[in-house]
Amino acid sequence: MSAHDIDHSLDSFGDASASATRVTPGNALRPEDIAIQQEKPTDLVAQYALRLGDDALILAQRLSHWISRGPELEEDIALGNIALDQLGHARSFLTYAGKAWDKTEDDLAYWREEEDFRSLHIVEQPNGDFGVTIMRQLIISIYQHLLYTELLQSSDPTIAAISAKAVKEVDYHRDHAIAWTLRLGMGTEESARRMRHALAVLWPYVGEIFEDEDLHTALGDVAVAPSTLRAAWDEEFASVLADAGLEVPTVPYAMARGRRGEHSEHLGFILAEMQVLARKHPGATW
Amino acid sequence: MAAQQESGGSLSAVLSPEEQAGQDRFNQIIAEDSRIEPRDWMPEAYRKTLTRQMSQHAHSEIIGMQPEANWITRAPSLKRKAILMAKVQDEAGHGLYLYSGTETLGTPRDVLNDQLMTGKAKYSSIFNYPARSWADMGAIGWLVDGAAIANQVPLCRASYGPYGRAMVRICKEESFHQRQGFEILLELAGGTEAQKKMAQDAINRFYAPSLMMFGPPDADSPNSKQSTAWKIKRFSNDELRQRFVGMIAEQVKVLGLTLPDPELRFDEESGTWIHMDLDWEEFKAVIAGNGPCNAQRLQRRNDAHNEGAWVREAAAAYAANMARKTEVA
């Protein structure tokens, strides 16, 4: 019944070198395991992990707001579960990224400024109604599922291991989003109208997801260039929409440059809320 | 989270021969300390008492999510955020589980939910106090979940099967919740002056309300007798309360903090813990709806339900369409 139990729980993994064998695809990997690994990522690999981590963190922060506000109890649990999974992925990616710069996951989550975040605009978008949240989930979960599936082959063993855990969870997120897209798209006139609205609101931020950066080229087979996922994403997304009686919108993309630290106005508020307590007590541990 | 300790009175009516046989069998099951199952005959008052107690317990889980969900987005570390999310999610699960258990007594979940939203049904009064600081996450876990466990462990042996079995599972998770609460406080107590102060302040605010979770003093709890006879309740409110006080009186020493109770002591003669008098007028006022957050809690539940109406309607319409299509095919 003490904080020490938690600290000591790490002891059971033995010395840090032993952890190398834990980091293999298929092995459930925790941020604590990554923290005691000896290998440090290069700056470039860390920059890549930071992108994956920031997307997951901001999405988790957004989704967690649904807990106790869902349309039914089952959805409080489902969305909470998805948020928790995303937070888990974020913690692993941020822990790994931080090792390059001697920072912890919390240093990165709580003490970076807005322009240092590398998240996509789409994860920053407000939850809106349940339809907007589901549509955002559909867009992101199909993308993340394709991405993590490809990252199983990453030449960086830690990225591959985190992805191995994440892909199983994101598979469920995708099922959840598809099931609800069908129910809402084919449910009532009202729900179909809301889903069309959700698509129109979110579509402008889809383009950014698939934009390549120099870092993707430089990283070679460590990373996956997002543009290579686009065709598969388009096909899957369009097929779900067709089943749901919805159409892919024709609205143009917005100029979204989250990967360069140029964010929407939403991120400032998200961070203000997320970071407030930690920043009130510099140096404190929790 | 705790069910408010309550019970209903017994009905005395002339029984038909079938009912008399049912009553005899019921009495026998209770006497043997065995379990009543949903299809067994049971006295109406027993059904009513359990429906009220179990649904109040479920409502407490659901409303109890709010003060903690309040801190998920501001949790001061990612690990704490993850633990808190998991905890609040557990509570939704407990609520669902208990609603399902209550449904076995014949009242559907939407009716129970309506009773909650209209204020007709009660829930544990402690959730009508605000969770103002991060340390409240610790105090709620340690004191509120701790009191809930003290209440609920004996309920694992409750005579109604579905309730007893639900409590076994719930108690396991609650003990994890209590541990994480204590751990939050322990971390704060060993932290900066500001953190220590935050922890003490939370304990000061949650101490008395958590003691009230055991329900009114035995002398003012006339229905407890029937619940005890039915073996729903195993210990009196005061008995559980003093046991709980004894437990936290020891644990608070580990924290290096204090309980805000100048009268707290172990009485060697009676072998019981003595605590200060509690303000039962405040308790009644909060139960009656006049606590600091009653209106806010109910509003939030109503808002979530009302804003989700179109979603539930769509899901129902979709399911009906699918069923029709399957029929045609």
Coordinates of C-alpha atoms in Angstrom, one line a residue:
Chain A
M1 CA 0.0 0.0 0.0
S2 CA 2.7 2.5 -0.8
A3 CA 4.3 4.3 -3.6
H4 CA 7.4 2.1 -2.9
D5 CA 5.5 -1.0 -4.0
I6 CA 5.2 0.6 -7.4
D7 CA 8.8 1.5 -7.5
H8 CA 9.8 -1.9 -6.5
S9 CA 7.5 -3.4 -9.1
L10 CA 10.2 -2.3 -11.6
D11 CA 12.8 -4.3 -9.7
S12 CA 11.3 -7.6 -10.8
F13 CA 12.5 -6.8 -14.3
G14 CA 16.1 -7.1 -13.1
D15 CA 18.8 -5.0 -14.6
A16 CA 18.1 -2.7 -17.6
S17 CA 20.0 -5.0 -20.0
A18 CA 17.4 -7.7 -19.4
S19 CA 14.8 -5.5 -20.9
A20 CA 16.2 -5.8 -24.4
T21 CA 14.6 -9.2 -24.7
R22 CA 11.3 -7.8 -23.6
V23 CA 11.1 -5.4 -26.4
T24 CA 9.9 -7.7 -29.2
P25 CA 6.8 -7.4 -31.2
G26 CA 4.0 -9.3 -29.5
N27 CA 5.3 -8.7 -26.0
A28 CA 3.1 -6.4 -24.0
L29 CA 5.2 -3.4 -23.5
R30 CA 4.7 -0.8 -20.8
P31 CA 6.2 2.7 -20.6
E32 CA 8.0 1.6 -17.5
D33 CA 9.8 -1.1 -19.5
I34 CA 10.8 1.4 -22.1
A35 CA 12.1 3.8 -19.4
I36 CA 14.6 1.3 -18.1
Q37 CA 15.8 0.2 -21.5
Q38 CA 19.4 1.1 -22.2
E39 CA 19.1 1.9 -25.9
K40 CA 18.4 5.5 -26.7
P41 CA 16.7 6.6 -29.9
T42 CA 18.5 9.0 -32.2
D43 CA 17.1 12.5 -32.3
L44 CA 15.4 11.7 -35.6
V45 CA 13.7 8.6 -34.3
A46 CA 12.7 10.5 -31.2
Q47 CA 11.1 13.2 -33.4
Y48 CA 9.1 10.5 -35.1
A49 CA 8.0 8.9 -31.8
L50 CA 7.1 12.3 -30.6
R51 CA 4.6 12.7 -33.5
L52 CA 3.0 9.4 -32.8
G53 CA 2.9 10.1 -29.1
D54 CA 1.4 13.6 -29.4
D55 CA -1.4 12.4 -31.6
A56 CA -2.3 9.7 -29.2
L57 CA -2.0 12.0 -26.1
I58 CA -4.2 14.8 -27.5
L59 CA -6.8 12.3 -28.7
A60 CA -6.8 10.6 -25.3
Q61 CA -7.3 14.0 -23.7
R62 CA -10.2 14.8 -25.9
L63 CA -11.8 11.4 -25.6
S64 CA -11.5 11.3 -21.8
H65 CA -13.9 14.1 -21.6
W66 CA -16.7 11.7 -22.6
I67 CA -16.3 9.7 -19.4
S68 CA -19.6 10.3 -17.5
R69 CA -21.1 12.2 -20.4
G70 CA -21.8 9.4 -22.9
P71 CA -25.2 8.7 -24.6
E72 CA -25.3 5.5 -22.6
L73 CA -23.2 3.9 -19.9
E74 CA -21.8 1.4 -22.3
E75 CA -20.3 4.3 -24.3
D76 CA -18.8 5.9 -21.2
I77 CA -17.0 2.6 -20.8
A78 CA -16.1 2.2 -24.5
L79 CA -14.9 5.7 -25.1
G80 CA -13.0 5.6 -21.8
N81 CA -11.4 2.4 -22.8
I82 CA -10.3 3.9 -26.2
A83 CA -9.0 7.0 -24.4
L84 CA -7.1 4.8 -22.0
D85 CA -5.5 2.8 -24.8
Q86 CA -4.5 6.0 -26.6
L87 CA -3.0 7.3 -23.4
G88 CA -1.0 4.1 -23.1
H89 CA 0.4 4.4 -26.6
A90 CA 1.2 8.1 -25.9
R91 CA 3.0 7.2 -22.7
S92 CA 5.1 4.5 -24.5
F93 CA 6.0 6.7 -27.5
L94 CA 6.7 9.8 -25.3
T95 CA 8.8 7.8 -22.9
Y96 CA 10.8 6.4 -25.8
A97 CA 11.2 9.9 -27.5
G98 CA 12.2 11.4 -24.2
K99 CA 15.1 9.1 -23.8
A100 CA 16.9 10.9 -26.6
W101 CA 16.8 14.1 -24.6
D102 CA 16.9 12.8 -21.0
K103 CA 13.3 13.7 -20.5
T104 CA 10.4 11.7 -19.1
E105 CA 7.0 11.2 -20.5
D106 CA 5.7 13.8 -18.1
D107 CA 8.4 16.4 -19.0
L108 CA 7.2 16.1 -22.5
A109 CA 3.5 16.1 -21.8
Y110 CA 3.4 18.8 -19.1
W111 CA 6.3 21.1 -19.7
R112 CA 6.4 21.6 -23.5
E113 CA 4.9 24.7 -25.0
E114 CA 2.2 24.6 -27.6
E115 CA 4.5 25.1 -30.6
D116 CA 6.6 22.2 -29.4
F117 CA 3.8 19.7 -29.8
R118 CA 3.7 17.8 -33.1
S119 CA 0.1 16.6 -33.1
L120 CA -2.3 16.7 -36.1
H121 CA -5.1 19.2 -36.2
I122 CA -7.7 16.5 -36.4
V123 CA -7.0 15.2 -32.9
E124 CA -7.3 18.7 -31.5
Q125 CA -10.8 19.2 -33.0
P126 CA -13.5 19.6 -30.4
N127 CA -15.5 16.5 -29.5
G128 CA -18.7 18.0 -30.9
D129 CA -21.7 15.8 -30.5
F130 CA -21.3 12.0 -30.4
G131 CA -21.5 11.9 -34.2
V132 CA -18.4 14.2 -34.6
T133 CA -16.5 12.1 -32.1
I134 CA -17.4 8.9 -33.9
M135 CA -16.4 10.3 -37.3
R136 CA -13.1 11.5 -35.9
Q137 CA -12.6 8.0 -34.5
L138 CA -13.4 6.5 -37.8
I139 CA -10.9 8.7 -39.6
I140 CA -8.2 8.2 -37.1
S141 CA -8.7 4.5 -36.2
I142 CA -8.5 3.4 -39.8
Y143 CA -5.3 5.5 -40.3
Q144 CA -3.8 4.2 -37.0
H145 CA -4.6 0.7 -37.9
L146 CA -2.9 0.9 -41.2
L147 CA 0.0 2.8 -39.7
Y148 CA 0.7 0.4 -36.8
T149 CA 0.3 -2.6 -39.0
E150 CA 3.1 -1.2 -41.2
L151 CA 5.2 -0.2 -38.2
L152 CA 5.3 -3.9 -37.1
Q153 CA 8.1 -4.0 -39.7
S154 CA 9.9 -1.0 -38.4
S155 CA 13.6 -1.5 -38.2
D156 CA 13.5 0.2 -34.8
P157 CA 12.6 -2.6 -32.3
T158 CA 11.0 -0.3 -29.8
I159 CA 8.7 1.4 -32.3
A160 CA 7.8 -2.1 -33.7
A161 CA 7.0 -3.3 -30.2
I162 CA 4.9 -0.4 -29.2
S163 CA 3.0 -0.7 -32.5
A164 CA 2.5 -4.4 -31.9
K165 CA 0.6 -3.6 -28.7
A166 CA -1.2 -0.6 -30.2
V167 CA -2.4 -2.4 -33.4
K168 CA -4.5 -4.9 -31.4
E169 CA -6.1 -2.1 -29.5
V170 CA -6.7 0.2 -32.5
D171 CA -8.3 -2.8 -34.2
Y172 CA -11.0 -2.6 -31.6
H173 CA -11.2 1.2 -31.9
R174 CA -11.9 0.8 -35.6
D175 CA -14.6 -1.9 -35.0
H176 CA -16.2 0.5 -32.5
A177 CA -16.1 3.4 -34.9
I178 CA -17.4 1.4 -37.9
A179 CA -20.3 -0.1 -35.9
W180 CA -21.4 3.3 -34.8
T181 CA -21.0 4.9 -38.2
L182 CA -23.3 2.3 -39.6
R183 CA -25.9 2.8 -36.8
L184 CA -25.8 6.5 -37.0
G185 CA -25.6 6.7 -40.8
M186 CA -28.5 4.3 -41.3
G187 CA -30.4 5.0 -38.0
T188 CA -32.7 8.0 -38.2
E189 CA -32.9 11.0 -40.5
E190 CA -31.6 13.0 -37.6
S191 CA -28.6 10.8 -37.0
A192 CA -27.7 10.7 -40.7
R193 CA -27.9 14.5 -40.9
R194 CA -25.5 14.7 -37.9
M195 CA -23.1 12.3 -39.5
R196 CA -23.1 14.3 -42.7
H197 CA -22.4 17.4 -40.7
A198 CA -19.6 15.6 -38.8
L199 CA -18.0 14.6 -42.1
A200 CA -18.1 18.2 -43.4
V201 CA -16.6 19.5 -40.2
L202 CA -13.7 17.0 -40.0
W203 CA -12.9 16.4 -43.7
P204 CA -10.7 19.6 -44.0
Y205 CA -8.2 18.0 -41.5
V206 CA -7.9 14.7 -43.3
G207 CA -5.3 15.9 -45.8
E208 CA -2.7 16.7 -43.1
I209 CA -2.7 13.1 -41.9
F210 CA -1.1 11.8 -45.1
E211 CA 1.5 14.6 -45.7
D212 CA 5.0 13.3 -45.8
E213 CA 7.9 15.1 -44.1
D214 CA 11.6 15.1 -44.8
L215 CA 12.0 13.0 -41.6
H216 CA 10.1 10.1 -43.1
T217 CA 12.6 9.9 -46.0
A218 CA 15.5 10.3 -43.7
L219 CA 14.3 7.6 -41.3
G220 CA 13.9 5.0 -44.1
D221 CA 12.5 1.7 -42.8
V222 CA 12.2 3.0 -39.3
A223 CA 9.2 5.0 -40.2
V224 CA 6.2 4.8 -42.5
A225 CA 5.6 7.7 -45.0
P226 CA 2.0 8.6 -44.4
S227 CA 1.3 9.1 -48.1
T228 CA 1.9 5.4 -48.7
L229 CA -1.2 4.7 -46.5
R230 CA -3.5 7.0 -48.4
A231 CA -4.8 4.6 -51.0
A232 CA -5.7 1.9 -48.6
W233 CA -7.3 4.4 -46.2
D234 CA -9.4 5.9 -49.0
E235 CA -10.6 2.5 -50.0
E236 CA -11.6 1.4 -46.5
F237 CA -13.1 4.7 -45.5
A238 CA -15.2 5.0 -48.6
S239 CA -16.4 1.5 -48.2
V240 CA -17.6 2.2 -44.6
L241 CA -19.3 5.4 -45.7
A242 CA -21.0 3.6 -48.5
D243 CA -22.3 0.9 -46.2
A244 CA -23.5 3.7 -43.9
G245 CA -25.3 5.6 -46.7
L246 CA -22.9 8.5 -46.5
E247 CA -20.7 10.1 -49.1
V248 CA -17.1 11.2 -49.1
P249 CA -17.2 15.1 -48.9
T250 CA -15.8 17.3 -51.5
V251 CA -14.9 20.2 -49.2
P252 CA -11.3 21.3 -49.6
Y253 CA -8.6 20.7 -47.1
A254 CA -7.6 23.3 -44.5
M255 CA -4.0 24.5 -44.1
A256 CA -3.1 22.4 -41.2
R257 CA 0.6 22.3 -40.1
G258 CA 0.5 20.6 -36.7
R259 CA 3.7 18.7 -37.6
R260 CA 5.5 21.9 -37.7
G261 CA 4.1 23.1 -34.4
E262 CA 1.5 25.4 -36.1
H263 CA -1.6 24.4 -34.3
S264 CA -5.3 25.4 -34.2
E265 CA -6.5 27.6 -31.4
H266 CA -7.9 24.6 -29.7
L267 CA -4.6 23.2 -28.6
G268 CA -3.8 26.1 -26.3
F269 CA -6.9 25.4 -24.2
I270 CA -6.3 21.6 -24.2
L271 CA -2.8 22.2 -22.9
A272 CA -3.9 24.8 -20.4
E273 CA -6.3 22.3 -18.8
M274 CA -3.9 19.3 -19.0
Q275 CA -0.8 21.1 -17.7
V276 CA -2.3 23.5 -15.1
L277 CA -1.8 21.4 -12.0
A278 CA 1.6 20.1 -12.9
R279 CA 2.8 23.6 -13.7
K280 CA 1.5 25.0 -10.4
H281 CA 3.9 22.7 -8.6
P282 CA 7.3 22.7 -10.4
G283 CA 9.6 19.9 -9.2
A284 CA 6.8 18.1 -7.4
T285 CA 6.2 14.4 -7.9
W286 CA 2.8 12.8 -7.9
Chain B
M1 CA -18.9 3.4 -3.6
A2 CA -21.5 2.7 -1.0
A3 CA -25.1 1.9 -1.0
Q4 CA -26.8 4.1 1.4
Q5 CA -27.7 1.8 4.3
E6 CA -31.4 1.4 4.1
S7 CA -34.2 -1.1 4.4
G8 CA -37.9 -1.4 3.9
G9 CA -40.5 -2.5 6.3
S10 CA -42.3 -5.8 6.2
L11 CA -45.7 -6.3 4.8
S12 CA -48.2 -8.2 6.7
A13 CA -51.0 -9.6 4.6
V14 CA -53.0 -12.8 4.3
L15 CA -51.1 -15.2 2.1
S16 CA -52.6 -17.7 -0.3
P17 CA -51.5 -21.4 0.1
E18 CA -49.0 -21.0 -2.8
E19 CA -47.6 -17.8 -1.2
Q20 CA -47.5 -19.5 2.2
A21 CA -45.5 -22.3 0.6
G22 CA -43.2 -19.7 -1.0
Q23 CA -42.8 -17.8 2.3
D24 CA -42.0 -21.1 4.1
R25 CA -39.3 -21.9 1.6
F26 CA -38.0 -18.4 1.7
N27 CA -37.8 -18.5 5.5
Q28 CA -36.0 -21.8 5.2
I29 CA -33.4 -20.5 2.7
I30 CA -32.7 -17.5 5.0
A31 CA -32.5 -19.7 8.1
E32 CA -30.0 -21.9 6.3
D33 CA -28.0 -18.9 5.3
S34 CA -28.4 -20.0 1.7
R35 CA -29.2 -17.8 -1.3
I36 CA -32.4 -16.4 -2.8
E37 CA -32.2 -16.5 -6.6
P38 CA -34.3 -14.4 -9.0
R39 CA -36.9 -17.1 -9.8
D40 CA -37.5 -17.9 -6.2
W41 CA -40.6 -16.7 -4.5
M42 CA -39.8 -13.7 -2.2
P43 CA -41.8 -11.4 -0.1
E44 CA -42.7 -8.2 -1.9
A45 CA -41.1 -6.1 0.8
Y46 CA -37.8 -8.0 0.4
R47 CA -38.0 -7.4 -3.4
K48 CA -38.7 -3.7 -2.8
T49 CA -36.0 -3.3 -0.2
L50 CA -33.4 -4.9 -2.5
T51 CA -34.5 -3.0 -5.5
R52 CA -34.1 0.2 -3.6
Q53 CA -30.7 -0.7 -2.1
M54 CA -29.2 -2.1 -5.2
S55 CA -30.4 0.7 -7.5
Q56 CA -29.2 3.3 -5.0
H57 CA -25.9 1.5 -5.1
A58 CA -25.8 1.6 -8.9
H59 CA -26.8 5.3 -8.9
S60 CA -24.0 6.0 -6.5
E61 CA -21.5 4.4 -8.8
I62 CA -22.8 6.5 -11.7
I63 CA -23.0 9.8 -9.9
G64 CA -19.7 9.0 -8.2
M65 CA -18.0 9.0 -11.6
Q66 CA -18.5 12.8 -11.8
P67 CA -16.3 14.2 -9.0
E68 CA -13.4 12.0 -10.3
A69 CA -14.0 12.5 -14.0
N70 CA -13.6 16.2 -13.1
W71 CA -9.9 15.6 -12.6
I72 CA -9.1 13.2 -15.5
T73 CA -8.2 16.0 -17.8
R74 CA -6.0 17.7 -15.2
A75 CA -4.3 14.8 -13.6
P76 CA -0.7 15.9 -12.8
S77 CA 1.1 12.9 -14.4
L78 CA 0.2 10.6 -17.3
K79 CA 0.4 7.6 -15.0
R80 CA -2.0 9.1 -12.6
K81 CA -4.3 10.1 -15.5
A82 CA -4.3 6.5 -16.7
I83 CA -5.1 5.1 -13.3
L84 CA -7.8 7.6 -12.7
M85 CA -9.4 6.9 -16.1
A86 CA -9.3 3.1 -15.4
K87 CA -10.9 3.8 -12.0
V88 CA -13.8 5.9 -13.3
Q89 CA -14.3 3.3 -16.0
D90 CA -14.6 0.6 -13.3
E91 CA -17.3 2.6 -11.7
A92 CA -19.3 2.7 -14.8
G93 CA -18.9 -1.0 -15.0
H94 CA -20.0 -1.4 -11.4
G95 CA -23.1 0.7 -12.2
L96 CA -23.9 -1.4 -15.2
Y97 CA -23.4 -4.6 -13.2
L98 CA -25.6 -3.5 -10.4
Y99 CA -28.4 -2.2 -12.7
S100 CA -28.3 -5.7 -14.3
G101 CA -28.6 -7.2 -10.9
T102 CA -31.5 -5.0 -10.0
E103 CA -33.2 -5.9 -13.2
T104 CA -33.4 -9.5 -12.0
L105 CA -35.8 -8.2 -9.4
G106 CA -38.1 -7.0 -12.2
T107 CA -37.4 -3.3 -12.6
P108 CA -35.9 -2.3 -16.0
R109 CA -32.9 -0.1 -16.3
D110 CA -34.6 2.8 -18.0
V111 CA -37.1 3.0 -15.1
L112 CA -34.2 3.0 -12.6
N113 CA -32.5 5.7 -14.6
D114 CA -35.6 7.8 -14.7
Q115 CA -35.8 7.5 -10.9
L116 CA -32.3 8.8 -10.7
M117 CA -32.7 11.7 -13.2
T118 CA -35.9 13.0 -11.6
G119 CA -34.4 12.9 -8.2
K120 CA -36.9 10.3 -7.0
A121 CA -34.1 7.8 -6.2
K122 CA -31.3 8.6 -3.8
Y123 CA -27.6 7.9 -4.1
S124 CA -24.7 8.1 -1.7
S125 CA -24.7 11.7 -0.3
I126 CA -21.0 12.0 -0.3
F127 CA -20.9 12.6 -4.1
N128 CA -22.7 15.8 -3.5
Y129 CA -19.6 17.3 -2.1
P130 CA -17.2 18.9 -4.6
A131 CA -13.8 17.4 -5.5
R132 CA -11.9 20.7 -5.4
S133 CA -8.3 19.6 -5.5
W134 CA -6.2 16.7 -6.8
A135 CA -5.8 15.5 -3.2
D136 CA -9.5 14.8 -3.2
M137 CA -8.8 12.0 -5.7
G138 CA -6.7 10.5 -2.9
A139 CA -9.2 11.2 -0.1
I140 CA -12.0 9.8 -2.2
G141 CA -10.1 6.6 -2.9
W142 CA -8.9 6.2 0.6
L143 CA -11.8 7.3 2.7
V144 CA -14.9 7.0 0.4
D145 CA -13.9 3.8 -1.3
G146 CA -12.6 2.6 2.0
A147 CA -15.9 3.2 3.7
A148 CA -17.6 1.6 0.7
I149 CA -15.5 -1.6 1.1
A150 CA -16.3 -1.8 4.8
N151 CA -19.9 -1.6 3.9
Q152 CA -19.7 -3.9 1.0
V153 CA -17.5 -6.8 2.1
P154 CA -20.4 -8.1 4.4
L155 CA -22.7 -7.6 1.4
C156 CA -20.8 -10.3 -0.4
R157 CA -22.8 -12.6 1.8
A158 CA -26.1 -10.9 1.2
S159 CA -29.0 -13.4 1.0
Y160 CA -29.9 -12.3 -2.6
G161 CA -27.6 -14.2 -4.9
P162 CA -27.1 -11.7 -7.7
Y163 CA -26.3 -9.0 -5.2
G164 CA -23.8 -11.0 -3.2
R165 CA -22.0 -12.2 -6.4
A166 CA -21.9 -8.6 -7.8
M167 CA -20.4 -7.5 -4.6
V168 CA -17.6 -10.1 -4.7
R169 CA -16.4 -8.7 -8.0
I170 CA -16.9 -5.1 -7.1
C171 CA -15.1 -5.4 -3.8
K172 CA -12.0 -6.7 -5.6
E173 CA -11.9 -3.6 -7.8
E174 CA -12.7 -1.3 -4.9
S175 CA -9.8 -2.5 -2.9
F176 CA -7.5 -1.5 -5.8
H177 CA -9.3 1.9 -5.8
Q178 CA -8.6 2.4 -2.1
R179 CA -5.0 1.5 -2.6
Q180 CA -4.5 4.0 -5.4
G181 CA -6.2 6.7 -3.3
F182 CA -3.9 6.0 -0.4
E183 CA -0.9 6.1 -2.7
I184 CA -1.9 9.5 -4.0
L185 CA -2.1 10.8 -0.5
L186 CA 1.2 9.1 0.5
E187 CA 2.9 10.8 -2.4
L188 CA 1.5 14.2 -1.5
A189 CA 2.3 13.7 2.2
G190 CA 5.9 13.1 1.3
G191 CA 6.0 16.0 -1.2
T192 CA 6.2 19.8 -1.0
E193 CA 4.6 21.9 1.7
A194 CA 1.8 22.8 -0.7
Q195 CA 1.2 19.2 -1.6
K196 CA 1.1 18.2 2.1
K197 CA -1.4 21.0 2.8
M198 CA -3.5 19.9 -0.1
A199 CA -3.6 16.3 1.3
Q200 CA -4.5 17.4 4.8
D201 CA -7.2 19.7 3.5
A202 CA -8.8 16.9 1.5
I203 CA -8.8 14.6 4.5
N204 CA -10.4 17.3 6.6
R205 CA -13.2 17.7 4.2
F206 CA -13.9 14.1 3.5
Y207 CA -13.5 12.6 7.0
A208 CA -17.0 13.3 8.4
P209 CA -18.9 12.7 5.1
S210 CA -17.2 9.4 4.7
L211 CA -18.2 8.3 8.3
M212 CA -21.8 9.3 7.4
M213 CA -21.7 6.8 4.5
F214 CA -22.5 4.1 7.0
G215 CA -25.9 5.6 7.5
P216 CA -27.6 7.1 10.5
P217 CA -26.8 5.9 14.1
D218 CA -28.4 2.5 14.9
A219 CA -31.0 4.2 17.2
D220 CA -32.3 6.2 14.2
S221 CA -32.2 3.4 11.7
P222 CA -35.5 1.5 12.4
N223 CA -35.4 -0.4 9.1
S224 CA -32.0 -2.0 9.7
K225 CA -33.7 -4.7 11.9
Q226 CA -35.7 -6.1 9.0
S227 CA -32.7 -6.1 6.6
T228 CA -30.6 -7.9 9.2
A229 CA -33.4 -10.5 9.7
W230 CA -33.4 -11.0 5.9
K231 CA -29.6 -11.4 6.0
I232 CA -29.1 -8.6 3.5
K233 CA -27.3 -6.6 6.3
R234 CA -24.9 -8.4 8.5
F235 CA -23.6 -5.6 10.8
S236 CA -25.2 -2.4 12.2
N237 CA -24.3 1.0 10.8
D238 CA -22.5 2.0 14.1
E239 CA -20.6 -1.3 14.2
L240 CA -19.2 -0.8 10.7
R241 CA -18.5 2.8 11.3
Q242 CA -16.4 2.3 14.3
R243 CA -14.5 -0.5 12.7
F244 CA -13.7 1.8 9.7
V245 CA -12.6 4.6 12.0
G246 CA -10.2 2.2 13.7
M247 CA -8.8 1.2 10.4
I248 CA -8.1 4.7 9.1
A249 CA -6.9 5.9 12.5
E250 CA -4.0 3.5 12.0
Q251 CA -3.5 4.2 8.3
V252 CA -3.4 8.0 8.7
K253 CA -0.2 7.6 10.9
V254 CA 1.6 6.1 7.8
L255 CA 0.7 9.3 6.0
G256 CA 2.0 11.5 8.8
L257 CA -1.3 13.4 8.6
T258 CA -4.2 13.7 11.0
L259 CA -7.9 13.0 11.1
P260 CA -9.9 16.1 12.0
D261 CA -11.4 14.4 15.1
P262 CA -10.4 15.6 18.6
E263 CA -12.5 12.9 20.2
L264 CA -11.1 10.0 18.3
R265 CA -9.8 7.2 20.7
F266 CA -9.9 3.5 21.3
D267 CA -12.1 2.7 24.3
E268 CA -10.4 -0.3 26.0
E269 CA -13.5 -1.0 28.1
S270 CA -15.9 -1.5 25.2
G271 CA -13.2 -2.5 22.8
T272 CA -14.6 0.0 20.2
W273 CA -13.4 3.2 18.6
I274 CA -15.0 6.4 19.7
H275 CA -15.4 9.3 17.3
M276 CA -16.8 12.7 17.4
D277 CA -20.6 13.4 16.9
L278 CA -21.5 13.8 13.3
D279 CA -23.8 16.4 11.9
W280 CA -26.8 14.4 11.0
E281 CA -28.7 17.5 10.1
E282 CA -26.2 18.2 7.4
F283 CA -26.5 14.6 6.3
K284 CA -30.3 14.9 6.0
A285 CA -30.0 18.2 4.1
V286 CA -27.7 16.7 1.6
I287 CA -29.9 13.6 1.1
A288 CA -32.8 15.9 0.7
G289 CA -31.0 17.6 -2.2
N290 CA -29.4 20.6 -0.6
G291 CA -25.8 19.6 -0.7
P292 CA -23.2 21.7 -2.5
C293 CA -23.4 19.8 -5.7
N294 CA -26.7 17.9 -5.8
A295 CA -28.1 20.1 -8.6
Q296 CA -24.9 20.0 -10.6
R297 CA -24.6 16.2 -10.4
L298 CA -28.2 15.6 -11.5
Q299 CA -28.0 18.2 -14.2
R300 CA -25.0 16.5 -15.7
R301 CA -26.7 13.1 -15.6
N302 CA -29.7 14.6 -17.3
D303 CA -27.7 16.5 -19.9
A304 CA -25.7 13.4 -20.8
H305 CA -28.9 11.4 -21.1
N306 CA -30.8 14.0 -23.1
E307 CA -28.0 14.9 -25.4
G308 CA -27.6 11.2 -26.1
A309 CA -31.2 10.6 -27.0
W310 CA -30.7 10.9 -30.7
V311 CA -27.9 8.4 -30.5
R312 CA -30.0 5.8 -28.7
E313 CA -32.9 6.4 -31.1
A314 CA -30.7 5.9 -34.1
A315 CA -29.2 2.7 -32.6
A316 CA -32.7 1.4 -31.9
A317 CA -34.0 2.3 -35.4
Y318 CA -30.9 0.6 -36.9
A319 CA -31.4 -2.5 -34.9
A320 CA -35.0 -2.7 -35.9
N321 CA -34.1 -2.3 -39.6
M322 CA -31.5 -5.0 -39.3
A323 CA -34.0 -7.3 -37.7
R324 CA -36.6 -6.6 -40.4
K325 CA -34.0 -7.3 -43.1
T326 CA -33.0 -10.6 -41.5
E327 CA -36.7 -11.6 -41.4
V328 CA -37.2 -10.8 -45.0
A329 CA -34.1 -12.8 -45.9

